[in-house]
Amino acid sequence: MHKGVTGIFSSGLDMLSLRQKPSNEIYKFWSLYQETWVRLYASSLITVAAINGSATAPGCALATACDSRVMAEGDHVIGHDETRTGWLVPNWVKFGMVNLIGFKETERSFQKGTIFSPEDAQKIGLVDMVVPKDDLMTSVRIRLKESASMEDDLRISTKNMMRRETTENLNLRKQEDVTNMTVYSLLEHVQESIVDTNAQYLGWKPVPWPSG
Amino acid sequence: MHKGVTGIFSSGLDMLSLRQKPSNEIYKFWSLYQETWVRLYASSLITVAAINGSATAPGCALATACDSRVMAEGDHVIGHDETRTGWLVPNWVKFGMVNLIGFKETERSFQKGTIFSPEDAQKIGLVDMVVPKDDLMTSVRIRLKESASMEDDLRISTKNMMRRETTENLNLRKQEDVTNMTVYSLLEHVQESIVDTNAQYLGWKPVPWPSG
Amino acid sequence: MHKGVTGIFSSGLDMLSLRQKPSNEIYKFWSLYQETWVRLYASSLITVAAINGSATAPGCALATACDSRVMAEGDHVIGHDETRTGWLVPNWVKFGMVNLIGFKETERSFQKGTIFSPEDAQKIGLVDMVVPKDDLMTSVRIRLKESASMEDDLRISTKNMMRRETTENLNLRKQEDVTNMTVYSLLEHVQESIVDTNAQYLGWKPVPWPSG
């Protein structure tokens, strides 16, 4: 995974697409996010996140769903800052974080909307490696090759064995989790905050979420 | 949460109320403890434990159910010492500890009845902050204000998202968990040990548990 | 638990017994491994692993099922190296490791087939204590006595309370987990690799698994 915009790995979903929409469209939006996350988490492919810029909210979520994470040194951040911009972190995202940094740190970081520097992210286990920007793709390629040297059947079965229970659990509770996000999105004060939020937030331009 | 007795946050339940009682009263006793813990854990209020003295057994359990924990410096302790006084730690209490210090440390500390100094408790993650006794309530108030600065809907939804699965699980297994404690309480040698235990144990006076 | 062969605690199952066998015998083989692990994990006995040599794959798995682990200093290793020899780690084994070293470290070590020196194993929490070889049995006896000083009812109830959920979960999914191992064992390239693997692997002689 590698996004082209310099300095930003992925900063989020296009929240504007949730503004004044009927509930079934909002449901579809969160449903697509849930499916994308679970599919990436359970993917039989080798997935190494090449984090070449800030990876916040869904950007961080997609990174935690990968097999491992390499982040470029520099003045960018990673973490779930949804609450700082008035948004609820979806339940599926929790599992990726808890696996990497444990329950307590996950809860605390979600409540505060904490974002981490590459170095701090490595210290708490949120990323596996931090490298100079110019070495990012080389480091990622080395990791990919390492994983690819293992017999495919074995690598996939091992990944599946480790991740099966979480995947099953998320599939079982999909409707509940997506409904919770939909209900939250439809709250009046949340609807009203949508425009402001994106505009005011550090001047970051949200990367458009693929339309269903 | 703040208890008035100097030097003791909360040291336990009134075990004497389990002596020579019919099984349905013993069941009610543990049932009330379970409900109190789960309600506090899932509470939509902001809960910061102001630990101004020793917090052992249920005192520790109630602290782990809060959003965060601030402990006063000094010559007191926190932890689950139930086994040292001949008592079984209830299953619901496990989840609060595992969330904070992980499975292995929880199992070990329950088996040994380990109690921790404020400094050690902070090191393993059982409390979030240790402050001079005189600064305790100020520190707690700062934390409460911090949390209160977030939109209520968002704070509650985030807490609920993080804690829902454990709460649901504990509600599902309530009967089994409470029954286990009741059966244990009725063992002959446990019944016989009840008086001695409270008297001999460090001279602490148990804080009476609210009667149902 | 203590195995007599100098320098090897337990290095594995007798994989040759899976070569060109009907699927029901292969199923029985993995079923026996699953039952042994779960029974040891849930045992009401005090179980201290005295690791006097290398404990790899099932050797490590049995150690993680114990109450605690003491390892002798020296030139031997502990860990799950199944993938290095072309084998899948069974799902039940995962829970012992996750309890001790957390999800992320478990996943990483299974994918890479990482084996740890006694010192590194202690650092990550995989073993509780490392002692000179000559002190191993003394250290283990001290731990056993310590645990035995607690009332049996209480010790067993506490262990049961901590481990019940994992044990129940493993019993529920036994058929699925054993079937997965059976299907993997029957893959053509896995069958073909069985002889080579045992011969080439560091020259270790697998300890025969007790026949059902």
Coordinates of N, CA and C in Angstrom, one line a residue, chain A residues 41 67 69 99-100 124-126 128 143 146 150-151 153-155 157-159 161-166 168, chain C residues 83 86-91 94-95 98 103-104 106-108 110-112 169 173 176-177 180 184 187 189:
Chain A
Y41 N -7.4 -7.1 6.4 CA -6.9 -7.8 7.5 C -6.8 -9.3 7.3
D67 N 0.1 -6.8 7.3 CA 1.0 -7.8 8.1 C 2.0 -7.0 8.9
R69 N 4.3 -2.9 9.2 CA 4.2 -1.4 8.9 C 5.7 -0.8 8.9
N99 N -4.5 -5.4 18.9 CA -3.4 -6.4 18.6 C -2.0 -5.8 18.7
L100 N -1.9 -4.6 18.3 CA -0.5 -4.0 18.2 C -0.1 -3.3 19.5
I124 N 5.8 2.2 20.8 CA 4.7 1.5 21.4 C 4.2 0.3 20.5
G125 N 4.9 0.1 19.4 CA 4.6 -1.1 18.6 C 3.6 -0.9 17.5
L126 N 3.2 0.4 17.3 CA 2.2 0.7 16.2 C 2.8 0.6 14.8
D128 N 6.5 -1.1 12.8 CA 7.5 -2.1 13.1 C 8.9 -1.5 12.8
R143 N 11.1 -6.7 3.1 CA 10.1 -7.4 3.9 C 9.2 -8.3 3.0
E146 N 11.2 -11.3 2.0 CA 11.3 -12.2 3.1 C 10.1 -13.1 3.3
M150 N 8.6 -17.8 1.9 CA 7.9 -18.9 2.5 C 6.9 -19.4 1.6
E151 N 6.7 -20.7 1.6 CA 5.7 -21.4 0.9 C 4.3 -20.7 1.1
D153 N 1.1 -21.7 0.7 CA 0.1 -22.4 1.6 C 0.4 -22.2 3.0
L154 N 1.6 -22.2 3.4 CA 2.0 -22.2 4.8 C 1.8 -20.7 5.4
R155 N 2.3 -19.8 4.6 CA 2.1 -18.4 5.0 C 0.7 -18.0 5.2
S157 N -2.0 -20.0 5.6 CA -2.6 -20.8 6.7 C -2.2 -20.2 8.0
T158 N -0.9 -19.8 8.2 CA -0.5 -19.3 9.4 C -1.2 -17.9 9.7
K159 N -1.3 -17.1 8.7 CA -2.0 -15.8 8.9 C -3.5 -16.1 9.2
M161 N -4.8 -18.7 10.6 CA -4.9 -19.3 11.9 C -4.8 -18.2 13.0
M162 N -3.9 -17.2 12.8 CA -3.8 -16.1 13.8 C -5.0 -15.1 13.7
R163 N -5.6 -14.9 12.6 CA -6.5 -13.8 12.4 C -8.0 -14.3 12.3
R164 N -8.2 -15.6 12.2 CA -9.5 -16.1 11.9 C -10.6 -15.7 12.9
E165 N -10.2 -15.8 14.2 CA -11.2 -15.5 15.2 C -11.7 -14.0 15.2
T166 N -10.8 -13.1 15.0 CA -11.2 -11.7 14.9 C -12.0 -11.5 13.6
E168 N -13.9 -13.6 12.0 CA -15.2 -14.2 12.2 C -16.1 -13.3 13.1
Chain C
T83 N 7.1 -23.2 11.2 CA 7.1 -22.7 9.8 C 8.4 -22.9 9.1
G86 N 8.4 -26.2 7.6 CA 7.3 -26.4 6.6 C 6.0 -26.8 7.3
W87 N 5.9 -26.6 8.6 CA 4.7 -27.0 9.3 C 3.9 -25.8 9.8
L88 N 2.6 -26.0 9.9 CA 1.7 -25.0 10.4 C 1.6 -25.1 11.9
V89 N 1.6 -24.0 12.6 CA 1.4 -24.0 14.1 C -0.1 -24.2 14.3
P90 N -0.5 -25.2 15.1 CA -1.9 -25.4 15.4 C -2.5 -24.2 16.2
N91 N -3.8 -24.0 16.0 CA -4.5 -22.9 16.5 C -4.5 -22.9 18.1
K94 N -1.6 -21.2 19.8 CA -1.7 -19.7 19.8 C -2.0 -19.1 21.2
F95 N -3.0 -19.7 21.8 CA -3.5 -19.1 23.1 C -2.4 -19.0 24.2
V98 N 0.0 -16.1 23.1 CA -0.7 -14.8 23.2 C -0.8 -14.4 24.7
F103 N -0.4 -10.6 21.3 CA -0.8 -11.0 19.9 C 0.3 -10.8 18.9
K104 N 0.8 -9.5 18.9 CA 1.7 -9.1 17.8 C 3.0 -9.9 17.8
T106 N 3.4 -12.8 19.1 CA 3.1 -14.2 18.7 C 3.0 -14.4 17.2
E107 N 2.2 -13.5 16.6 CA 2.0 -13.6 15.1 C 3.4 -13.5 14.4
R108 N 4.2 -12.5 14.8 CA 5.5 -12.3 14.2 C 6.4 -13.6 14.4
F110 N 5.5 -16.6 15.0 CA 5.0 -17.8 14.2 C 5.3 -17.7 12.7
Q111 N 5.1 -16.4 12.2 CA 5.4 -16.2 10.8 C 6.9 -16.5 10.5
K112 N 7.8 -16.1 11.3 CA 9.2 -16.2 11.1 C 9.8 -17.5 11.6
N169 N -13.5 -22.3 24.9 CA -13.4 -21.9 23.5 C -12.6 -23.0 22.7
R173 N -14.1 -25.4 19.5 CA -13.6 -25.3 18.2 C -12.6 -26.4 17.9
E176 N -12.9 -28.1 14.3 CA -12.4 -27.2 13.3 C -10.9 -27.1 13.3
D177 N -10.3 -26.9 14.4 CA -8.9 -26.8 14.5 C -8.1 -28.0 14.1
N180 N -8.4 -28.5 10.3 CA -7.5 -27.7 9.6 C -6.1 -28.3 9.6
Y184 N -4.2 -29.7 6.1 CA -2.8 -29.2 5.8 C -1.9 -30.4 5.7
L187 N -1.8 -32.2 2.3 CA -1.4 -31.5 1.0 C -0.2 -32.3 0.5
H189 N 2.5 -31.5 -1.3 CA 3.8 -31.0 -1.1 C 4.2 -31.1 0.4

